[in-house]
Amino acid sequence: MSKKLPIYFSDEAWSSLQQLMGSDGKPSPTINALLEQQSADQVFFNSSLNVQAIQKQSRLEIPVALERIPAGPAFANKDVFDKALDLNDLLVINPLATFIAHVDSESLLYAGFEINDTFLVDRSLKAKHGDIVVALIDNREITLKRLMVTEKMSKEEIANIFGDADKVLPDIWLKAENPAYEHIIPNDSESIVVQGVVTFNLKQLYKRSSHT
């Protein structure tokens, strides 16, 4: 037997929910579906990526440069800053679905992800070919890799990666961006489930000394 219960949302919560679900909305998940997802969520949040929820509790506005800054000669000495930008608005598309995590291996080193880099992952986005994703392998292991959709690849691209343009590949697989690591190519009995799409790599360039 099922029962219907009214659920009330604040305007802010409803707006965030609409962003998360999309303009057309989706059917509400059943309790069974939630229980099935719970196991995957536990692996996601308890992984070595040190996943943490985003807490949008403050607003910090930073001046925005009016012009692009060249990496060569110094830019002109004039007023180049105008409006301010809130980093929450720049970095977080869907607050309810965005999490902070940290790189724990060098498997994406050549894509710019070094150990301990902080990155943002959005669980509401649909992953596309070539996206950097957090993926769940066989409902037990979390990894950070590049999602590859075989039908989107040319034979030349496959040959460049594997040395064989006719290599048989599954529909989706995970590419490492470091030759010291193997790609993850599932067999028929293995599964890959994308848990979220990486939207930003927040690489720290300036290292503060411990005594400042």
mmCIF file with all atom_site columns, C-alpha atoms in Angstrom:
data_model
loop_
_atom_site.group_PDB
_atom_site.id
_atom_site.type_symbol
_atom_site.label_atom_id
_atom_site.label_alt_id
_atom_site.label_comp_id
_atom_site.label_asym_id
_atom_site.label_entity_id
_atom_site.label_seq_id
_atom_site.pdbx_PDB_ins_code
_atom_site.Cartn_x
_atom_site.Cartn_y
_atom_site.Cartn_z
_atom_site.occupancy
_atom_site.B_iso_or_equiv
_atom_site.pdbx_formal_charge
_atom_site.auth_seq_id
_atom_site.auth_comp_id
_atom_site.auth_asym_id
_atom_site.auth_atom_id
_atom_site.pdbx_PDB_model_num
ATOM 1   C CA . MET A 1 1   ? 0.000  0.000  0.000   1.00 0.00 ? 1   MET A CA 1
ATOM 2   C CA . SER A 1 2   ? 1.290  3.456  -0.862  1.00 0.00 ? 2   SER A CA 1
ATOM 3   C CA . LYS A 1 3   ? 0.473  6.851  0.603   1.00 0.00 ? 3   LYS A CA 1
ATOM 4   C CA . LYS A 1 4   ? 0.900  10.338 -0.754  1.00 0.00 ? 4   LYS A CA 1
ATOM 5   C CA . LEU A 1 5   ? 2.302  12.988 1.569   1.00 0.00 ? 5   LEU A CA 1
ATOM 6   C CA . PRO A 1 6   ? 2.566  16.728 0.837   1.00 0.00 ? 6   PRO A CA 1
ATOM 7   C CA . ILE A 1 7   ? 6.109  18.118 0.761   1.00 0.00 ? 7   ILE A CA 1
ATOM 8   C CA . TYR A 1 8   ? 6.770  21.850 1.026   1.00 0.00 ? 8   TYR A CA 1
ATOM 9   C CA . PHE A 1 9   ? 9.881  23.660 -0.188  1.00 0.00 ? 9   PHE A CA 1
ATOM 10  C CA . SER A 1 10  ? 11.186 27.169 0.422   1.00 0.00 ? 10  SER A CA 1
ATOM 11  C CA . ASP A 1 11  ? 11.547 29.333 -2.698  1.00 0.00 ? 11  ASP A CA 1
ATOM 12  C CA . GLU A 1 12  ? 15.333 28.924 -2.591  1.00 0.00 ? 12  GLU A CA 1
ATOM 13  C CA . ALA A 1 13  ? 15.143 25.149 -2.187  1.00 0.00 ? 13  ALA A CA 1
ATOM 14  C CA . TRP A 1 14  ? 12.571 24.841 -4.989  1.00 0.00 ? 14  TRP A CA 1
ATOM 15  C CA . SER A 1 15  ? 14.745 26.942 -7.312  1.00 0.00 ? 15  SER A CA 1
ATOM 16  C CA . SER A 1 16  ? 17.768 24.732 -6.578  1.00 0.00 ? 16  SER A CA 1
ATOM 17  C CA . LEU A 1 17  ? 15.667 21.601 -7.110  1.00 0.00 ? 17  LEU A CA 1
ATOM 18  C CA . GLN A 1 18  ? 14.479 22.864 -10.494 1.00 0.00 ? 18  GLN A CA 1
ATOM 19  C CA . GLN A 1 19  ? 18.086 23.539 -11.523 1.00 0.00 ? 19  GLN A CA 1
ATOM 20  C CA . LEU A 1 20  ? 19.047 20.051 -10.432 1.00 0.00 ? 20  LEU A CA 1
ATOM 21  C CA . MET A 1 21  ? 16.151 18.235 -12.131 1.00 0.00 ? 21  MET A CA 1
ATOM 22  C CA . GLY A 1 22  ? 15.993 20.348 -15.310 1.00 0.00 ? 22  GLY A CA 1
ATOM 23  C CA . SER A 1 23  ? 13.210 22.468 -16.748 1.00 0.00 ? 23  SER A CA 1
ATOM 24  C CA . ASP A 1 24  ? 11.036 19.475 -17.684 1.00 0.00 ? 24  ASP A CA 1
ATOM 25  C CA . GLY A 1 25  ? 11.542 17.738 -14.350 1.00 0.00 ? 25  GLY A CA 1
ATOM 26  C CA . LYS A 1 26  ? 11.822 14.007 -13.773 1.00 0.00 ? 26  LYS A CA 1
ATOM 27  C CA . PRO A 1 27  ? 9.690  11.425 -11.984 1.00 0.00 ? 27  PRO A CA 1
ATOM 28  C CA . SER A 1 28  ? 10.287 11.363 -8.240  1.00 0.00 ? 28  SER A CA 1
ATOM 29  C CA . PRO A 1 29  ? 12.547 8.434  -7.331  1.00 0.00 ? 29  PRO A CA 1
ATOM 30  C CA . THR A 1 30  ? 10.925 5.573  -5.442  1.00 0.00 ? 30  THR A CA 1
ATOM 31  C CA . ILE A 1 31  ? 12.212 4.325  -2.093  1.00 0.00 ? 31  ILE A CA 1
ATOM 32  C CA . ASN A 1 32  ? 13.529 1.226  -3.858  1.00 0.00 ? 32  ASN A CA 1
ATOM 33  C CA . ALA A 1 33  ? 15.534 3.363  -6.274  1.00 0.00 ? 33  ALA A CA 1
ATOM 34  C CA . LEU A 1 34  ? 16.911 5.387  -3.383  1.00 0.00 ? 34  LEU A CA 1
ATOM 35  C CA . LEU A 1 35  ? 18.006 2.227  -1.592  1.00 0.00 ? 35  LEU A CA 1
ATOM 36  C CA . GLU A 1 36  ? 19.724 0.981  -4.741  1.00 0.00 ? 36  GLU A CA 1
ATOM 37  C CA . GLN A 1 37  ? 21.556 4.288  -5.036  1.00 0.00 ? 37  GLN A CA 1
ATOM 38  C CA . GLN A 1 38  ? 22.532 4.331  -1.367  1.00 0.00 ? 38  GLN A CA 1
ATOM 39  C CA . SER A 1 39  ? 25.238 1.703  -1.789  1.00 0.00 ? 39  SER A CA 1
ATOM 40  C CA . ALA A 1 40  ? 26.831 3.600  -4.677  1.00 0.00 ? 40  ALA A CA 1
ATOM 41  C CA . ASP A 1 41  ? 26.654 6.841  -2.705  1.00 0.00 ? 41  ASP A CA 1
ATOM 42  C CA . GLN A 1 42  ? 28.442 5.261  0.243   1.00 0.00 ? 42  GLN A CA 1
ATOM 43  C CA . VAL A 1 43  ? 31.328 4.224  -1.998  1.00 0.00 ? 43  VAL A CA 1
ATOM 44  C CA . PHE A 1 44  ? 31.403 7.713  -3.543  1.00 0.00 ? 44  PHE A CA 1
ATOM 45  C CA . PHE A 1 45  ? 31.492 9.612  -0.250  1.00 0.00 ? 45  PHE A CA 1
ATOM 46  C CA . ASN A 1 46  ? 33.824 7.165  1.535   1.00 0.00 ? 46  ASN A CA 1
ATOM 47  C CA . SER A 1 47  ? 36.373 6.973  -1.280  1.00 0.00 ? 47  SER A CA 1
ATOM 48  C CA . SER A 1 48  ? 39.991 8.102  -1.084  1.00 0.00 ? 48  SER A CA 1
ATOM 49  C CA . LEU A 1 49  ? 39.002 11.198 -3.088  1.00 0.00 ? 49  LEU A CA 1
ATOM 50  C CA . ASN A 1 50  ? 37.897 12.773 0.228   1.00 0.00 ? 50  ASN A CA 1
ATOM 51  C CA . VAL A 1 51  ? 34.559 13.967 -1.168  1.00 0.00 ? 51  VAL A CA 1
ATOM 52  C CA . GLN A 1 52  ? 32.904 16.839 0.721   1.00 0.00 ? 52  GLN A CA 1
ATOM 53  C CA . ALA A 1 53  ? 29.631 18.680 0.156   1.00 0.00 ? 53  ALA A CA 1
ATOM 54  C CA . ILE A 1 54  ? 29.630 22.289 -1.013  1.00 0.00 ? 54  ILE A CA 1
ATOM 55  C CA . GLN A 1 55  ? 28.399 24.707 1.668   1.00 0.00 ? 55  GLN A CA 1
ATOM 56  C CA . LYS A 1 56  ? 27.360 28.001 0.085   1.00 0.00 ? 56  LYS A CA 1
ATOM 57  C CA . GLN A 1 57  ? 27.316 30.045 3.273   1.00 0.00 ? 57  GLN A CA 1
ATOM 58  C CA . SER A 1 58  ? 29.063 33.236 2.207   1.00 0.00 ? 58  SER A CA 1
ATOM 59  C CA . ARG A 1 59  ? 29.381 35.634 -0.697  1.00 0.00 ? 59  ARG A CA 1
ATOM 60  C CA . LEU A 1 60  ? 32.824 36.939 -1.624  1.00 0.00 ? 60  LEU A CA 1
ATOM 61  C CA . GLU A 1 61  ? 33.032 39.265 -4.605  1.00 0.00 ? 61  GLU A CA 1
ATOM 62  C CA . ILE A 1 62  ? 36.337 39.644 -6.456  1.00 0.00 ? 62  ILE A CA 1
ATOM 63  C CA . PRO A 1 63  ? 37.062 42.348 -9.100  1.00 0.00 ? 63  PRO A CA 1
ATOM 64  C CA . VAL A 1 64  ? 36.989 41.131 -12.706 1.00 0.00 ? 64  VAL A CA 1
ATOM 65  C CA . ALA A 1 65  ? 39.538 42.293 -15.297 1.00 0.00 ? 65  ALA A CA 1
ATOM 66  C CA . LEU A 1 66  ? 37.957 44.031 -18.287 1.00 0.00 ? 66  LEU A CA 1
ATOM 67  C CA . GLU A 1 67  ? 40.670 42.808 -20.628 1.00 0.00 ? 67  GLU A CA 1
ATOM 68  C CA . ARG A 1 68  ? 42.349 39.462 -21.112 1.00 0.00 ? 68  ARG A CA 1
ATOM 69  C CA . ILE A 1 69  ? 45.790 39.475 -19.505 1.00 0.00 ? 69  ILE A CA 1
ATOM 70  C CA . PRO A 1 70  ? 48.574 38.451 -21.920 1.00 0.00 ? 70  PRO A CA 1
ATOM 71  C CA . ALA A 1 71  ? 51.179 35.925 -20.841 1.00 0.00 ? 71  ALA A CA 1
ATOM 72  C CA . GLY A 1 72  ? 53.860 37.971 -22.629 1.00 0.00 ? 72  GLY A CA 1
ATOM 73  C CA . PRO A 1 73  ? 54.397 41.744 -22.287 1.00 0.00 ? 73  PRO A CA 1
ATOM 74  C CA . ALA A 1 74  ? 52.817 43.482 -19.302 1.00 0.00 ? 74  ALA A CA 1
ATOM 75  C CA . PHE A 1 75  ? 49.334 44.847 -19.931 1.00 0.00 ? 75  PHE A CA 1
ATOM 76  C CA . ALA A 1 76  ? 48.694 48.600 -20.069 1.00 0.00 ? 76  ALA A CA 1
ATOM 77  C CA . ASN A 1 77  ? 48.854 50.591 -16.840 1.00 0.00 ? 77  ASN A CA 1
ATOM 78  C CA . LYS A 1 78  ? 45.237 51.739 -16.670 1.00 0.00 ? 78  LYS A CA 1
ATOM 79  C CA . ASP A 1 79  ? 42.005 50.945 -14.942 1.00 0.00 ? 79  ASP A CA 1
ATOM 80  C CA . VAL A 1 80  ? 41.313 47.402 -16.031 1.00 0.00 ? 80  VAL A CA 1
ATOM 81  C CA . PHE A 1 81  ? 38.875 46.238 -13.370 1.00 0.00 ? 81  PHE A CA 1
ATOM 82  C CA . ASP A 1 82  ? 35.147 46.738 -13.406 1.00 0.00 ? 82  ASP A CA 1
ATOM 83  C CA . LYS A 1 83  ? 32.389 44.644 -11.896 1.00 0.00 ? 83  LYS A CA 1
ATOM 84  C CA . ALA A 1 84  ? 32.845 42.080 -9.143  1.00 0.00 ? 84  ALA A CA 1
ATOM 85  C CA . LEU A 1 85  ? 32.227 38.353 -9.486  1.00 0.00 ? 85  LEU A CA 1
ATOM 86  C CA . ASP A 1 86  ? 31.092 35.933 -6.806  1.00 0.00 ? 86  ASP A CA 1
ATOM 87  C CA . LEU A 1 87  ? 33.109 32.719 -7.063  1.00 0.00 ? 87  LEU A CA 1
ATOM 88  C CA . ASN A 1 88  ? 30.026 30.743 -5.985  1.00 0.00 ? 88  ASN A CA 1
ATOM 89  C CA . ASP A 1 89  ? 28.299 31.838 -9.195  1.00 0.00 ? 89  ASP A CA 1
ATOM 90  C CA . LEU A 1 90  ? 31.352 31.067 -11.323 1.00 0.00 ? 90  LEU A CA 1
ATOM 91  C CA . LEU A 1 91  ? 32.231 27.652 -9.917  1.00 0.00 ? 91  LEU A CA 1
ATOM 92  C CA . VAL A 1 92  ? 28.945 26.114 -8.758  1.00 0.00 ? 92  VAL A CA 1
ATOM 93  C CA . ILE A 1 93  ? 26.150 25.439 -11.245 1.00 0.00 ? 93  ILE A CA 1
ATOM 94  C CA . ASN A 1 94  ? 24.017 23.195 -9.048  1.00 0.00 ? 94  ASN A CA 1
ATOM 95  C CA . PRO A 1 95  ? 24.804 23.628 -5.329  1.00 0.00 ? 95  PRO A CA 1
ATOM 96  C CA . LEU A 1 96  ? 22.784 20.564 -4.264  1.00 0.00 ? 96  LEU A CA 1
ATOM 97  C CA . ALA A 1 97  ? 24.716 18.316 -6.648  1.00 0.00 ? 97  ALA A CA 1
ATOM 98  C CA . THR A 1 98  ? 28.224 19.799 -6.454  1.00 0.00 ? 98  THR A CA 1
ATOM 99  C CA . PHE A 1 99  ? 30.965 18.370 -4.251  1.00 0.00 ? 99  PHE A CA 1
ATOM 100 C CA . ILE A 1 100 ? 34.622 19.061 -3.548  1.00 0.00 ? 100 ILE A CA 1
ATOM 101 C CA . ALA A 1 101 ? 37.076 16.183 -3.908  1.00 0.00 ? 101 ALA A CA 1
ATOM 102 C CA . HIS A 1 102 ? 40.842 15.698 -3.997  1.00 0.00 ? 102 HIS A CA 1
ATOM 103 C CA . VAL A 1 103 ? 43.083 13.856 -6.452  1.00 0.00 ? 103 VAL A CA 1
ATOM 104 C CA . ASP A 1 104 ? 44.685 10.751 -4.946  1.00 0.00 ? 104 ASP A CA 1
ATOM 105 C CA . SER A 1 105 ? 46.777 9.386  -7.840  1.00 0.00 ? 105 SER A CA 1
ATOM 106 C CA . GLU A 1 106 ? 48.747 10.500 -10.899 1.00 0.00 ? 106 GLU A CA 1
ATOM 107 C CA . SER A 1 107 ? 46.580 8.662  -13.446 1.00 0.00 ? 107 SER A CA 1
ATOM 108 C CA . LEU A 1 108 ? 45.448 12.008 -14.943 1.00 0.00 ? 108 LEU A CA 1
ATOM 109 C CA . LEU A 1 109 ? 48.801 13.751 -14.542 1.00 0.00 ? 109 LEU A CA 1
ATOM 110 C CA . TYR A 1 110 ? 49.066 14.683 -18.232 1.00 0.00 ? 110 TYR A CA 1
ATOM 111 C CA . ALA A 1 111 ? 45.590 16.231 -18.046 1.00 0.00 ? 111 ALA A CA 1
ATOM 112 C CA . GLY A 1 112 ? 46.824 18.565 -15.303 1.00 0.00 ? 112 GLY A CA 1
ATOM 113 C CA . PHE A 1 113 ? 45.586 16.657 -12.228 1.00 0.00 ? 113 PHE A CA 1
ATOM 114 C CA . GLU A 1 114 ? 48.291 16.237 -9.596  1.00 0.00 ? 114 GLU A CA 1
ATOM 115 C CA . ILE A 1 115 ? 48.026 14.483 -6.224  1.00 0.00 ? 115 ILE A CA 1
ATOM 116 C CA . ASN A 1 116 ? 46.126 16.596 -3.669  1.00 0.00 ? 116 ASN A CA 1
ATOM 117 C CA . ASP A 1 117 ? 44.690 18.949 -6.302  1.00 0.00 ? 117 ASP A CA 1
ATOM 118 C CA . THR A 1 118 ? 41.202 20.062 -5.304  1.00 0.00 ? 118 THR A CA 1
ATOM 119 C CA . PHE A 1 119 ? 38.473 19.657 -7.909  1.00 0.00 ? 119 PHE A CA 1
ATOM 120 C CA . LEU A 1 120 ? 34.708 20.151 -8.193  1.00 0.00 ? 120 LEU A CA 1
ATOM 121 C CA . VAL A 1 121 ? 32.377 17.398 -9.370  1.00 0.00 ? 121 VAL A CA 1
ATOM 122 C CA . ASP A 1 122 ? 28.749 17.955 -10.410 1.00 0.00 ? 122 ASP A CA 1
ATOM 123 C CA . ARG A 1 123 ? 26.543 14.868 -10.064 1.00 0.00 ? 123 ARG A CA 1
ATOM 124 C CA . SER A 1 124 ? 23.640 16.421 -11.991 1.00 0.00 ? 124 SER A CA 1
ATOM 125 C CA . LEU A 1 125 ? 25.459 16.738 -15.326 1.00 0.00 ? 125 LEU A CA 1
ATOM 126 C CA . LYS A 1 126 ? 25.190 14.123 -18.069 1.00 0.00 ? 126 LYS A CA 1
ATOM 127 C CA . ALA A 1 127 ? 28.688 12.927 -18.941 1.00 0.00 ? 127 ALA A CA 1
ATOM 128 C CA . LYS A 1 128 ? 29.836 13.192 -22.533 1.00 0.00 ? 128 LYS A CA 1
ATOM 129 C CA . HIS A 1 129 ? 32.697 11.658 -24.500 1.00 0.00 ? 129 HIS A CA 1
ATOM 130 C CA . GLY A 1 130 ? 35.997 13.106 -23.319 1.00 0.00 ? 130 GLY A CA 1
ATOM 131 C CA . ASP A 1 131 ? 34.740 14.459 -19.996 1.00 0.00 ? 131 ASP A CA 1
ATOM 132 C CA . ILE A 1 132 ? 36.800 13.952 -16.847 1.00 0.00 ? 132 ILE A CA 1
ATOM 133 C CA . VAL A 1 133 ? 34.519 11.968 -14.543 1.00 0.00 ? 133 VAL A CA 1
ATOM 134 C CA . VAL A 1 134 ? 34.340 10.277 -11.178 1.00 0.00 ? 134 VAL A CA 1
ATOM 135 C CA . ALA A 1 135 ? 33.260 6.736  -11.958 1.00 0.00 ? 135 ALA A CA 1
ATOM 136 C CA . LEU A 1 136 ? 32.195 3.728  -9.910  1.00 0.00 ? 136 LEU A CA 1
ATOM 137 C CA . ILE A 1 137 ? 33.674 0.397  -10.973 1.00 0.00 ? 137 ILE A CA 1
ATOM 138 C CA . ASP A 1 138 ? 31.549 -2.670 -10.185 1.00 0.00 ? 138 ASP A CA 1
ATOM 139 C CA . ASN A 1 139 ? 29.813 -0.787 -7.364  1.00 0.00 ? 139 ASN A CA 1
ATOM 140 C CA . ARG A 1 140 ? 32.943 -1.071 -5.206  1.00 0.00 ? 140 ARG A CA 1
ATOM 141 C CA . GLU A 1 141 ? 35.748 1.204  -6.426  1.00 0.00 ? 141 GLU A CA 1
ATOM 142 C CA . ILE A 1 142 ? 35.826 4.921  -7.243  1.00 0.00 ? 142 ILE A CA 1
ATOM 143 C CA . THR A 1 143 ? 38.230 6.331  -9.813  1.00 0.00 ? 143 THR A CA 1
ATOM 144 C CA . LEU A 1 144 ? 38.972 9.613  -11.576 1.00 0.00 ? 144 LEU A CA 1
ATOM 145 C CA . LYS A 1 145 ? 39.459 9.158  -15.327 1.00 0.00 ? 145 LYS A CA 1
ATOM 146 C CA . ARG A 1 146 ? 38.500 10.468 -18.766 1.00 0.00 ? 146 ARG A CA 1
ATOM 147 C CA . LEU A 1 147 ? 35.263 8.964  -20.105 1.00 0.00 ? 147 LEU A CA 1
ATOM 148 C CA . MET A 1 148 ? 35.597 7.487  -23.570 1.00 0.00 ? 148 MET A CA 1
ATOM 149 C CA . VAL A 1 149 ? 32.581 6.623  -25.737 1.00 0.00 ? 149 VAL A CA 1
ATOM 150 C CA . THR A 1 150 ? 33.822 4.224  -28.413 1.00 0.00 ? 150 THR A CA 1
ATOM 151 C CA . GLU A 1 151 ? 31.310 5.192  -31.090 1.00 0.00 ? 151 GLU A CA 1
ATOM 152 C CA . LYS A 1 152 ? 32.547 8.793  -30.849 1.00 0.00 ? 152 LYS A CA 1
ATOM 153 C CA . MET A 1 153 ? 36.130 7.770  -31.625 1.00 0.00 ? 153 MET A CA 1
ATOM 154 C CA . SER A 1 154 ? 37.800 7.586  -35.018 1.00 0.00 ? 154 SER A CA 1
ATOM 155 C CA . LYS A 1 155 ? 39.936 4.616  -36.015 1.00 0.00 ? 155 LYS A CA 1
ATOM 156 C CA . GLU A 1 156 ? 42.936 6.939  -36.061 1.00 0.00 ? 156 GLU A CA 1
ATOM 157 C CA . GLU A 1 157 ? 42.309 7.943  -32.460 1.00 0.00 ? 157 GLU A CA 1
ATOM 158 C CA . ILE A 1 158 ? 41.967 4.311  -31.388 1.00 0.00 ? 158 ILE A CA 1
ATOM 159 C CA . ALA A 1 159 ? 45.193 3.450  -33.232 1.00 0.00 ? 159 ALA A CA 1
ATOM 160 C CA . ASN A 1 160 ? 47.050 6.307  -31.537 1.00 0.00 ? 160 ASN A CA 1
ATOM 161 C CA . ILE A 1 161 ? 46.024 5.003  -28.111 1.00 0.00 ? 161 ILE A CA 1
ATOM 162 C CA . PHE A 1 162 ? 46.312 1.244  -28.585 1.00 0.00 ? 162 PHE A CA 1
ATOM 163 C CA . GLY A 1 163 ? 48.414 0.807  -31.744 1.00 0.00 ? 163 GLY A CA 1
ATOM 164 C CA . ASP A 1 164 ? 45.552 -1.086 -33.383 1.00 0.00 ? 164 ASP A CA 1
ATOM 165 C CA . ALA A 1 165 ? 42.762 0.731  -35.224 1.00 0.00 ? 165 ALA A CA 1
ATOM 166 C CA . ASP A 1 166 ? 40.590 -2.395 -35.114 1.00 0.00 ? 166 ASP A CA 1
ATOM 167 C CA . LYS A 1 167 ? 40.871 -3.053 -31.397 1.00 0.00 ? 167 LYS A CA 1
ATOM 168 C CA . VAL A 1 168 ? 37.538 -4.227 -29.998 1.00 0.00 ? 168 VAL A CA 1
ATOM 169 C CA . LEU A 1 169 ? 36.338 -1.949 -27.223 1.00 0.00 ? 169 LEU A CA 1
ATOM 170 C CA . PRO A 1 170 ? 33.201 -1.826 -25.046 1.00 0.00 ? 170 PRO A CA 1
ATOM 171 C CA . ASP A 1 171 ? 30.666 0.971  -25.492 1.00 0.00 ? 171 ASP A CA 1
ATOM 172 C CA . ILE A 1 172 ? 32.321 3.048  -22.762 1.00 0.00 ? 172 ILE A CA 1
ATOM 173 C CA . TRP A 1 173 ? 35.684 2.810  -21.012 1.00 0.00 ? 173 TRP A CA 1
ATOM 174 C CA . LEU A 1 174 ? 37.954 4.989  -18.890 1.00 0.00 ? 174 LEU A CA 1
ATOM 175 C CA . LYS A 1 175 ? 41.175 6.504  -20.175 1.00 0.00 ? 175 LYS A CA 1
ATOM 176 C CA . ALA A 1 176 ? 44.203 7.264  -18.007 1.00 0.00 ? 176 ALA A CA 1
ATOM 177 C CA . GLU A 1 177 ? 46.220 10.348 -18.972 1.00 0.00 ? 177 GLU A CA 1
ATOM 178 C CA . ASN A 1 178 ? 49.548 8.948  -17.843 1.00 0.00 ? 178 ASN A CA 1
ATOM 179 C CA . PRO A 1 179 ? 51.384 6.066  -19.571 1.00 0.00 ? 179 PRO A CA 1
ATOM 180 C CA . ALA A 1 180 ? 52.363 4.672  -16.163 1.00 0.00 ? 180 ALA A CA 1
ATOM 181 C CA . TYR A 1 181 ? 48.692 3.795  -15.538 1.00 0.00 ? 181 TYR A CA 1
ATOM 182 C CA . GLU A 1 182 ? 46.446 1.388  -17.397 1.00 0.00 ? 182 GLU A CA 1
ATOM 183 C CA . HIS A 1 183 ? 43.165 2.361  -19.000 1.00 0.00 ? 183 HIS A CA 1
ATOM 184 C CA . ILE A 1 184 ? 40.077 0.782  -17.426 1.00 0.00 ? 184 ILE A CA 1
ATOM 185 C CA . ILE A 1 185 ? 38.377 -1.333 -20.083 1.00 0.00 ? 185 ILE A CA 1
ATOM 186 C CA . PRO A 1 186 ? 35.519 -3.340 -18.559 1.00 0.00 ? 186 PRO A CA 1
ATOM 187 C CA . ASN A 1 187 ? 34.685 -6.851 -19.676 1.00 0.00 ? 187 ASN A CA 1
ATOM 188 C CA . ASP A 1 188 ? 31.141 -8.156 -20.105 1.00 0.00 ? 188 ASP A CA 1
ATOM 189 C CA . SER A 1 189 ? 30.738 -8.876 -16.390 1.00 0.00 ? 189 SER A CA 1
ATOM 190 C CA . GLU A 1 190 ? 32.049 -5.510 -15.169 1.00 0.00 ? 190 GLU A CA 1
ATOM 191 C CA . SER A 1 191 ? 30.182 -2.218 -14.905 1.00 0.00 ? 191 SER A CA 1
ATOM 192 C CA . ILE A 1 192 ? 31.098 1.461  -15.062 1.00 0.00 ? 192 ILE A CA 1
ATOM 193 C CA . VAL A 1 193 ? 28.682 4.005  -13.582 1.00 0.00 ? 193 VAL A CA 1
ATOM 194 C CA . VAL A 1 194 ? 29.509 7.713  -13.803 1.00 0.00 ? 194 VAL A CA 1
ATOM 195 C CA . GLN A 1 195 ? 28.991 9.395  -10.434 1.00 0.00 ? 195 GLN A CA 1
ATOM 196 C CA . GLY A 1 196 ? 29.669 12.950 -11.575 1.00 0.00 ? 196 GLY A CA 1
ATOM 197 C CA . VAL A 1 197 ? 31.413 15.204 -14.086 1.00 0.00 ? 197 VAL A CA 1
ATOM 198 C CA . VAL A 1 198 ? 34.462 17.226 -13.054 1.00 0.00 ? 198 VAL A CA 1
ATOM 199 C CA . THR A 1 199 ? 33.798 20.904 -13.763 1.00 0.00 ? 199 THR A CA 1
ATOM 200 C CA . PHE A 1 200 ? 36.864 22.634 -12.294 1.00 0.00 ? 200 PHE A CA 1
ATOM 201 C CA . ASN A 1 201 ? 40.365 21.718 -11.157 1.00 0.00 ? 201 ASN A CA 1
ATOM 202 C CA . LEU A 1 202 ? 41.208 24.245 -8.424  1.00 0.00 ? 202 LEU A CA 1
ATOM 203 C CA . LYS A 1 203 ? 44.982 23.937 -8.649  1.00 0.00 ? 203 LYS A CA 1
ATOM 204 C CA . GLN A 1 204 ? 46.883 25.895 -5.989  1.00 0.00 ? 204 GLN A CA 1
ATOM 205 C CA . LEU A 1 205 ? 49.823 27.757 -7.529  1.00 0.00 ? 205 LEU A CA 1
ATOM 206 C CA . TYR A 1 206 ? 50.947 29.879 -4.584  1.00 0.00 ? 206 TYR A CA 1
ATOM 207 C CA . LYS A 1 207 ? 52.080 27.877 -1.571  1.00 0.00 ? 207 LYS A CA 1
ATOM 208 C CA . ARG A 1 208 ? 51.838 29.709 1.759   1.00 0.00 ? 208 ARG A CA 1
ATOM 209 C CA . SER A 1 209 ? 54.619 29.078 4.216   1.00 0.00 ? 209 SER A CA 1
ATOM 210 C CA . SER A 1 210 ? 53.589 27.417 7.461   1.00 0.00 ? 210 SER A CA 1
ATOM 211 C CA . HIS A 1 211 ? 54.549 30.418 9.606   1.00 0.00 ? 211 HIS A CA 1
ATOM 212 C CA . THR A 1 212 ? 52.407 33.018 7.779   1.00 0.00 ? 212 THR A CA 1
#
